Tab-separated table of C-alpha atoms in Angstrom:
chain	number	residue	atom	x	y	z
A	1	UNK	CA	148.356	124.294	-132.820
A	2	UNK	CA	151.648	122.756	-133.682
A	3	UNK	CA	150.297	121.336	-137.029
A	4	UNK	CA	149.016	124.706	-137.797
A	5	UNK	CA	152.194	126.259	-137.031
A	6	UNK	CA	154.129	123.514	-139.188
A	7	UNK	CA	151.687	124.065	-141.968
A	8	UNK	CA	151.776	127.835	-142.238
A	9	UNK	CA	155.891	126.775	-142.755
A	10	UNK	CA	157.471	128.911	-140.249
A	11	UNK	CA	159.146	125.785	-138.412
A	12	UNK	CA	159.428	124.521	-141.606
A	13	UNK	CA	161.342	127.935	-143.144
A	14	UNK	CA	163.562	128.404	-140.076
A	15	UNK	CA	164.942	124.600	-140.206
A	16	UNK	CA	165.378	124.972	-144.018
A	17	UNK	CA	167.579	128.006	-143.404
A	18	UNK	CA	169.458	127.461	-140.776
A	19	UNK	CA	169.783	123.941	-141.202
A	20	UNK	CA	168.731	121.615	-143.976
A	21	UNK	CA	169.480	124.038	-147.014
A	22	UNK	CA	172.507	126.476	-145.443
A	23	UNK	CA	175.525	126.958	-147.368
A	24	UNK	CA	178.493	127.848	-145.120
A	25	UNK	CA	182.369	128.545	-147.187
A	26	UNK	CA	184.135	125.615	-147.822
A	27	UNK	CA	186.854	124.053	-146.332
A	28	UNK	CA	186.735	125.389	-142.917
A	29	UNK	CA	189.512	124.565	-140.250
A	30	UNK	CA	188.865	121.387	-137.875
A	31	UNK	CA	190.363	123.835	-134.998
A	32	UNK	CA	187.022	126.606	-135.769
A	33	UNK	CA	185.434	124.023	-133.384
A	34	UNK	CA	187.166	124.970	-130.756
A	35	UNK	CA	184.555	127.432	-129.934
A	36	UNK	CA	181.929	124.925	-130.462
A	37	UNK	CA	183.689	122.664	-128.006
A	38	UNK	CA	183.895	125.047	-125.570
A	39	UNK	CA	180.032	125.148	-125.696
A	40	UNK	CA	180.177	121.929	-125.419
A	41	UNK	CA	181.865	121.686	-122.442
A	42	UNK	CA	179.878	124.191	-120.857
A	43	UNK	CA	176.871	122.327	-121.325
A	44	UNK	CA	178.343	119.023	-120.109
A	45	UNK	CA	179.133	121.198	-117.012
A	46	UNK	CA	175.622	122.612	-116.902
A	47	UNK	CA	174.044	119.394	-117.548
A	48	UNK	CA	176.256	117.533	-114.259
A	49	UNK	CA	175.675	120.553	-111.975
A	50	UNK	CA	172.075	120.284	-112.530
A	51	UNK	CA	171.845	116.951	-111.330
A	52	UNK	CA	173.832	117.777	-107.993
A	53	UNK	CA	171.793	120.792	-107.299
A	54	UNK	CA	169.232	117.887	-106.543
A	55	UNK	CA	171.293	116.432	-104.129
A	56	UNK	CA	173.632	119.204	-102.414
A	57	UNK	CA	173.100	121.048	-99.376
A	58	UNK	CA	174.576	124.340	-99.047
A	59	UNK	CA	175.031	124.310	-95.798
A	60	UNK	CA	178.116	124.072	-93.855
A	61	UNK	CA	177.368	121.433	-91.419
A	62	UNK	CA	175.257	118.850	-94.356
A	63	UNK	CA	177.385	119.979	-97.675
A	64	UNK	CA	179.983	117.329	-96.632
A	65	UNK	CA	177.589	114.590	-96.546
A	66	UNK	CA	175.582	115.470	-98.790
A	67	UNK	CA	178.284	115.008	-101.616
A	68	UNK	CA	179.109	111.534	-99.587
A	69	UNK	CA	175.696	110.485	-100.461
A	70	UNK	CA	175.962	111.244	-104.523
A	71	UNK	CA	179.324	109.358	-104.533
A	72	UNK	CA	178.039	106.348	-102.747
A	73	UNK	CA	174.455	105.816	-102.881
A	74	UNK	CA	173.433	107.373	-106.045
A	75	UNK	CA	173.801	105.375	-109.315
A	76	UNK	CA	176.834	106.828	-111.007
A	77	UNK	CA	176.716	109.937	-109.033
A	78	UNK	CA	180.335	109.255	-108.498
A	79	UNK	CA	180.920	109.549	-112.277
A	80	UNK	CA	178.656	112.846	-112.449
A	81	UNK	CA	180.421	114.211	-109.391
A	82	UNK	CA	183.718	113.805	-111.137
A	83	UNK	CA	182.927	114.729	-114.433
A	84	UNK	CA	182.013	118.532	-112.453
A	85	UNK	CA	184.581	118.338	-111.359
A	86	UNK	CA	187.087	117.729	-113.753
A	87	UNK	CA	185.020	119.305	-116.172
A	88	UNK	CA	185.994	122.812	-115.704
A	89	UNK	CA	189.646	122.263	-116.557
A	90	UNK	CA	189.139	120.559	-120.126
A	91	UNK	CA	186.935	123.644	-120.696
A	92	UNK	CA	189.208	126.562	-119.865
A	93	UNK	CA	192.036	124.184	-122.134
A	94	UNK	CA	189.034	124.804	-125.133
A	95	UNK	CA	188.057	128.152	-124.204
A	96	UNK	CA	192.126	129.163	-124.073
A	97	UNK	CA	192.693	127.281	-127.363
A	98	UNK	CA	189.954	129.028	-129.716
A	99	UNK	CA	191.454	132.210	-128.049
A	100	UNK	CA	194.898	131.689	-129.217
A	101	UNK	CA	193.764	130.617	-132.213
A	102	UNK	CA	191.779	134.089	-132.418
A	103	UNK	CA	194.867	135.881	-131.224
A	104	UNK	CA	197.409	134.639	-133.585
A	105	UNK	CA	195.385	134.633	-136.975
A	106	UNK	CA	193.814	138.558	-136.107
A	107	UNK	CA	189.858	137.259	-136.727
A	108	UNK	CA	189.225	140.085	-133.745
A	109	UNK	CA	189.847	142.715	-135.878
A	110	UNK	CA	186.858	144.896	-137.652
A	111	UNK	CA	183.987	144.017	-137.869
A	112	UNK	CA	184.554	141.529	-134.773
A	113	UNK	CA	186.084	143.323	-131.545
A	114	UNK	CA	182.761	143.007	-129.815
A	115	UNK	CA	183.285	138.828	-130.459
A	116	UNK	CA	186.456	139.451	-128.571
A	117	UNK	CA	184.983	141.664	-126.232
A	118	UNK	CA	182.298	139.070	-125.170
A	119	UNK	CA	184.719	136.250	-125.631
A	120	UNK	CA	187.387	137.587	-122.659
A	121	UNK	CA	183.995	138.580	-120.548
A	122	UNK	CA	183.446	135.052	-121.225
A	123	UNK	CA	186.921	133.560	-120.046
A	124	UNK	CA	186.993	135.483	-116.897
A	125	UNK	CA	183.628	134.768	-115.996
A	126	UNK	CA	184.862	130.783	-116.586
A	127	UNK	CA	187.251	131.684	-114.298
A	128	UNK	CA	185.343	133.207	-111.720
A	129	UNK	CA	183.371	130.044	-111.565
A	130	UNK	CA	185.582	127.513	-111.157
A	131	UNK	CA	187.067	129.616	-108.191
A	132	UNK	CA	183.582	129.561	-106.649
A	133	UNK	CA	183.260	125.926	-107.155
A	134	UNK	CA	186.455	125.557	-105.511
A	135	UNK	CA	185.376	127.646	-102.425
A	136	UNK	CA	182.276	125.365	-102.187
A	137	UNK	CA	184.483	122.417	-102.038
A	138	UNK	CA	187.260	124.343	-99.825
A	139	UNK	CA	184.063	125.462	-97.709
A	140	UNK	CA	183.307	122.105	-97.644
A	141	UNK	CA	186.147	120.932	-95.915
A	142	UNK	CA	186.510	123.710	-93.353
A	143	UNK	CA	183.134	124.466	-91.411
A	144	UNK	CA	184.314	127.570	-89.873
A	145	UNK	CA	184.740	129.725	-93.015
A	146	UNK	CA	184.445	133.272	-93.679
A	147	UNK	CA	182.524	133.261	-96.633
A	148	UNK	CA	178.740	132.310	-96.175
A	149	UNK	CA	177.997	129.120	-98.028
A	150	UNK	CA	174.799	130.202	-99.385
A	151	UNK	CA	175.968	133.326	-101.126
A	152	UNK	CA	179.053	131.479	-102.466
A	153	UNK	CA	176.401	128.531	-103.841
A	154	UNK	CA	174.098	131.540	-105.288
A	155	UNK	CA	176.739	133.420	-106.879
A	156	UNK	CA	178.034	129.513	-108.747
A	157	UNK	CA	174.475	128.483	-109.602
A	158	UNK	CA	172.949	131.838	-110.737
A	159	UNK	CA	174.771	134.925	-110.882
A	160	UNK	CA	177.101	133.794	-113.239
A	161	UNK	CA	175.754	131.006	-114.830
A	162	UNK	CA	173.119	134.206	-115.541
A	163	UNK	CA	175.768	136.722	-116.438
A	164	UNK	CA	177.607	134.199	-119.193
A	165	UNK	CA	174.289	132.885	-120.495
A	166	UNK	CA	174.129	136.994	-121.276
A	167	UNK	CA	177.419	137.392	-122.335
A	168	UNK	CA	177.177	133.851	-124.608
A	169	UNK	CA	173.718	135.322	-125.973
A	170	UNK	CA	175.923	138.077	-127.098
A	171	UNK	CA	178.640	136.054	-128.515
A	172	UNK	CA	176.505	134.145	-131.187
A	173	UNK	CA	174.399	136.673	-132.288
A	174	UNK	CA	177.341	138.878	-133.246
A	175	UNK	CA	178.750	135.628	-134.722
A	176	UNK	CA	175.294	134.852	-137.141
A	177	UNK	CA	175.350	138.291	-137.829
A	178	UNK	CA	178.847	138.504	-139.299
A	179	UNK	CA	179.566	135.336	-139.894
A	180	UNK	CA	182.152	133.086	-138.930
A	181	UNK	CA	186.361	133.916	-140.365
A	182	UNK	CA	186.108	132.675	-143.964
A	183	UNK	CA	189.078	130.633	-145.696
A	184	UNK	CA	189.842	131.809	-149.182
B	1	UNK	CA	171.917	135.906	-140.451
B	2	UNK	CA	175.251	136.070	-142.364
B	3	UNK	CA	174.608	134.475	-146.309
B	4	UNK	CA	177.805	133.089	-147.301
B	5	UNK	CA	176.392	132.073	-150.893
B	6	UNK	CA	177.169	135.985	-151.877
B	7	UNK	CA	179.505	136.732	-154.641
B	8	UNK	CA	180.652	133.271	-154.142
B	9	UNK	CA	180.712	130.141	-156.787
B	10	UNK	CA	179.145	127.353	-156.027
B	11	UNK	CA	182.267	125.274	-155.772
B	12	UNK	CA	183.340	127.444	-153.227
B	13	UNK	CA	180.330	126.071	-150.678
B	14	UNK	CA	179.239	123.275	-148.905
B	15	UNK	CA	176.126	122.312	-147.323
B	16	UNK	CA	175.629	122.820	-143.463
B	17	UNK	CA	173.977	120.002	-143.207
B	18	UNK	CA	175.839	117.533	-143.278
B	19	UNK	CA	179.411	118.779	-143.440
B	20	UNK	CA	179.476	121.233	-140.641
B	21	UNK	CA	177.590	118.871	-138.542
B	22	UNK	CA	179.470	115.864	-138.639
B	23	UNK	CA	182.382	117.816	-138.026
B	24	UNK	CA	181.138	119.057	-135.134
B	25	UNK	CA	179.623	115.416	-133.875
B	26	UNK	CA	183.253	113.993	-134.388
B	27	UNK	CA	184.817	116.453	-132.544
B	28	UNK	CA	182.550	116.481	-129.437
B	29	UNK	CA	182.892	112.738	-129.484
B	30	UNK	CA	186.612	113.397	-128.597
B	31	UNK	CA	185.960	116.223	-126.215
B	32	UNK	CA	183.665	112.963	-124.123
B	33	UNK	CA	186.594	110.976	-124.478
B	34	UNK	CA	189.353	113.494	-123.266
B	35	UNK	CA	186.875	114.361	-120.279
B	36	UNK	CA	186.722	110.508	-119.855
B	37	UNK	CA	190.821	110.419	-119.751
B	38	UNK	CA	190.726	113.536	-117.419
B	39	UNK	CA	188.577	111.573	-115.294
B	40	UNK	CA	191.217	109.148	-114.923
B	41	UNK	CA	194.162	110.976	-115.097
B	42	UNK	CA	193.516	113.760	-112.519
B	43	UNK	CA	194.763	114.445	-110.388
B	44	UNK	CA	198.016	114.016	-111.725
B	45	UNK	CA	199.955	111.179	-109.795
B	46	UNK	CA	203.634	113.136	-110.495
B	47	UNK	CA	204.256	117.598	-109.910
B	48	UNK	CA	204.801	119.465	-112.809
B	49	UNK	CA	205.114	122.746	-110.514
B	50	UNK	CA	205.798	123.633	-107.416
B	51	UNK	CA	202.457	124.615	-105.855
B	52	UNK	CA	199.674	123.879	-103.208
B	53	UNK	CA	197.340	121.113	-104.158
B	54	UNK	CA	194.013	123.137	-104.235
B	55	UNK	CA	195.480	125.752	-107.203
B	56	UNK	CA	194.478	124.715	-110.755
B	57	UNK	CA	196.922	125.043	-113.168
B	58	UNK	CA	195.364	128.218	-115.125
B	59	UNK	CA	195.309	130.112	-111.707
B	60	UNK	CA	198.974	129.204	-111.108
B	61	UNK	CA	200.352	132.616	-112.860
B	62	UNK	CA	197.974	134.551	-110.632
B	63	UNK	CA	198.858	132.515	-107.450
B	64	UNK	CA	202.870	133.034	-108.020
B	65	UNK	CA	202.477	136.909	-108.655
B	66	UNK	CA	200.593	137.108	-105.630
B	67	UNK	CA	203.375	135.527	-103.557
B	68	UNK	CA	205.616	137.670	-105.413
B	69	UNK	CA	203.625	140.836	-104.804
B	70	UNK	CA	203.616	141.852	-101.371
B	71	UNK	CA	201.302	144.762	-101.319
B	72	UNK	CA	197.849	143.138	-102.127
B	73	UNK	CA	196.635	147.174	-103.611
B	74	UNK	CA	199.696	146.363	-106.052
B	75	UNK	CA	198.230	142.818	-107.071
B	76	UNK	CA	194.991	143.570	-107.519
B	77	UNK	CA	195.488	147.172	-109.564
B	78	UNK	CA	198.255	144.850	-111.673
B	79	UNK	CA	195.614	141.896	-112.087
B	80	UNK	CA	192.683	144.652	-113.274
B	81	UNK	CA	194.964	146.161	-115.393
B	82	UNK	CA	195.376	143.258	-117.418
B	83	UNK	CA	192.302	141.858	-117.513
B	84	UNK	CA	191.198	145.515	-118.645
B	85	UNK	CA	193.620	145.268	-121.834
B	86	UNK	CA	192.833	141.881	-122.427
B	87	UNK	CA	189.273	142.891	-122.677
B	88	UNK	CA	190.074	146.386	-124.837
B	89	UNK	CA	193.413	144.181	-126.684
B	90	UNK	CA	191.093	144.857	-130.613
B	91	UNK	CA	190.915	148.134	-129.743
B	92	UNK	CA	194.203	148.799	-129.082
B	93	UNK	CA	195.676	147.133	-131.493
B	94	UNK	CA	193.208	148.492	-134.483
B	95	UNK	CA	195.887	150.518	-136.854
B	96	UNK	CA	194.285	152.267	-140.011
B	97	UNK	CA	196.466	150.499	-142.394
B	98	UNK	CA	195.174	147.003	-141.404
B	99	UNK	CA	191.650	148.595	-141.069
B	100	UNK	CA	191.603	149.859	-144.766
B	101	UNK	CA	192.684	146.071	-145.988
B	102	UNK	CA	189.908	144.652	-144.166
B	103	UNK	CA	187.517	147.062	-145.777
B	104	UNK	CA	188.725	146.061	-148.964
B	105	UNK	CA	188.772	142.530	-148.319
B	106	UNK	CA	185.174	143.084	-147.367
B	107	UNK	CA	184.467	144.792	-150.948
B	108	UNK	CA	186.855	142.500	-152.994
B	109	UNK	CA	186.494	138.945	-151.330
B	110	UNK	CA	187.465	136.719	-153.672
B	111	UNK	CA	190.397	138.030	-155.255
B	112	UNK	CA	194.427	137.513	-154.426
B	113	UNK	CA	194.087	141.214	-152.670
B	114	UNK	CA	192.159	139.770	-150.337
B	115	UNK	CA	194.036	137.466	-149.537
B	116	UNK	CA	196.961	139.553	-149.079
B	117	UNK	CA	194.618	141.843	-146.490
B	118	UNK	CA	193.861	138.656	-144.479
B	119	UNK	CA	197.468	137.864	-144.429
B	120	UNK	CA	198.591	140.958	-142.626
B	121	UNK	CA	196.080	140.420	-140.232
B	122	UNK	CA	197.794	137.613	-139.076
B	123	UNK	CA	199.928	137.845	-135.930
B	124	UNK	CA	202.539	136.574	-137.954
B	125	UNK	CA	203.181	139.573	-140.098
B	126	UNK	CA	203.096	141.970	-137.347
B	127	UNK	CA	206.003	142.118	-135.311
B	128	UNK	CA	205.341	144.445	-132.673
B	129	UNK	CA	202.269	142.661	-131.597
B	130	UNK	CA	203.727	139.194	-132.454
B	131	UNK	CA	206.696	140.194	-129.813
B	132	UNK	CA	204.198	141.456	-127.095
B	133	UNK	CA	202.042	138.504	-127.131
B	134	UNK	CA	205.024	135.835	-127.247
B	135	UNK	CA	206.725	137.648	-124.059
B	136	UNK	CA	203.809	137.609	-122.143
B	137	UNK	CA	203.005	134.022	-122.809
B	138	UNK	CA	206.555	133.225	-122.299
B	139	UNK	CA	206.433	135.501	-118.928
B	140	UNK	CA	203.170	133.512	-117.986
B	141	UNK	CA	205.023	129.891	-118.345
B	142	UNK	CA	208.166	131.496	-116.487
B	143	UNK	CA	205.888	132.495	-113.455
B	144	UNK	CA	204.364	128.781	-113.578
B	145	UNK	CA	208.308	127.519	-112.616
B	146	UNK	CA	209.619	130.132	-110.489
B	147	UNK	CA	210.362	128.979	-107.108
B	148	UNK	CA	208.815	131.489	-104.078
């Protein structure tokens, strides 16, 4: 199936043109990465709280141990569990740097206010999910809290991860679509 | 997708592969090894500001104006507000005379007219917006060091 697929050159086609035989304007800025980074980042972030999902317990009377037990007994859970959680604020630095950088040389302007649109949906939503880290954590330390656990753990590991995985979906197509801010 | 090989000379291109690429490897290479730093680093051993312990320092602005606003119907209007103008900021901003230079910068990309359109596009040349945008970052940093 795959060699039939590879031989009637779709694969083929779509790695030729978006990859192997794409032209893109020369001499483009080292800070356009920024936004790349920020994906970057993101993923890193995605990648770490993946692996503690496998170990956490969102519930108020385990959560405290159960982050005791990645720091100590897991192999380099310690480094993963920092990483998450220092992760978040080299992120928001990216995600704050390719904004001002959007800000100050106007690439929001026609054809691309929906890019900016996106892109501040985006930075709140970052925003809004460090804070519910945060409450996990401040849960954490305080059993008798206000705020269920569970719906604080729901909203942090799918309602927005779902909502910017939307909003990011967004974001590149309206960049391939008009392209990236050209030097001249 | 956008084809960037229109109206353009070949001298004027490079190949995606592996330009782009590499420039994005080398640049995610140091985004692992500022994480790695951060890892260190944080949290910081010396205060930059005067606040609690569990505030980041992005949130810090919002934190301040909260203990500076009282009235909690006040804080959260103000705090919607902006993030509402934030959001809408292209569309408020959009003036026909910088909307006609990017249509013709669109129709004549590779001349000096274009790149006189893309100039006053910049923040730079616009003085209004330039002074909005400085005195709110320079209100955010202000916030960051007032004592409450």
């Amino acid at each position: 199936m795959t060699n039939e697929i590879w031989n009637q050159g779709i694969v083929r086609e779509l790695i030729e043109t978006n990859i192997t035989r794409r032209l893109i304007p020369r001499g483009l800025s080292w800070f356009g990465c920024m936004g790349g980074l920020s994906l970057v980042a993101f993923i890193i972030q995605l990648g770490t709280g993946i692996f503690l999902m496998f170990y956490f317990i969102p519930s108020a009377t385990e959560a405290v141990a159960s982050i005791q037990k990645v720091s100590h007994s897991i192999p380099y859970g310690w480094l993963v569990h920092r990483i998450h959680a220092v992760g978040p604020h080299v992120m928001i630095g990216m995600v704050l740097s390719h904004m001002l950088r959007i800000l100050f040389k106007g690439i929001y302007r026609h054809p691309r206010e929906l890019h900016w649109v996106s892109g501040a949906c985006l930075l709140i939503l970052t925003l809004i999910m460090y804070y519910t880290g945060y409450l996990l954590s401040a849960v954490n330390r305080s059993s008798h809290s206000a705020i269920p656990m569970t719906f604080v753990y729901a909203l942090h590991i799918a309602g927005i991860p779902l909502a910017m995985g939307l909003f990011m979906g967004m974001h590149f197509f309206m960049v391939r679509k008009t392209g990236i801010y050209e030097p001249l | 997708m956008k084809d960037y090989t229109k109206g353009k000379r070949p001298e004027m291109l490079e190949p995606f592969l592996p330009n782009e690429l590499l420039r994005h490897l080398i640049v995610s290479c140091f985004l692992i090894i500022l994480e790695m730093v951060a890892i260190m680093v944080f949290p910081l051993p010396w205060k930059i500001f005067n606040k609690p312990d569990h505030i980041p320092w992005f949130l810090l602005p919002l934190y301040q104006l909260r203990t500076l606003m009282q009235n909690e119907v006040v804080f959260i209007s103000a705090v919607v507000l902006s993030a509402l103008l934030f959001i809408a900021w292209p569309f408020l901003v959009c003036d026909r005379k910088y909307r006609m230079s990017s249509l013709r910068n669109a129709e004549d990309r590779n001349s000096n007219h274009a790149w006189h359109g893309k100039e006053l596009h910049n923040l730079w040349y616009r003085p209004v917006l330039f002074t909005i945008v400085i005195s709110t970052i320079i209100f955010l940093i202000t916030l960051c060091f007032i004592k409450t």
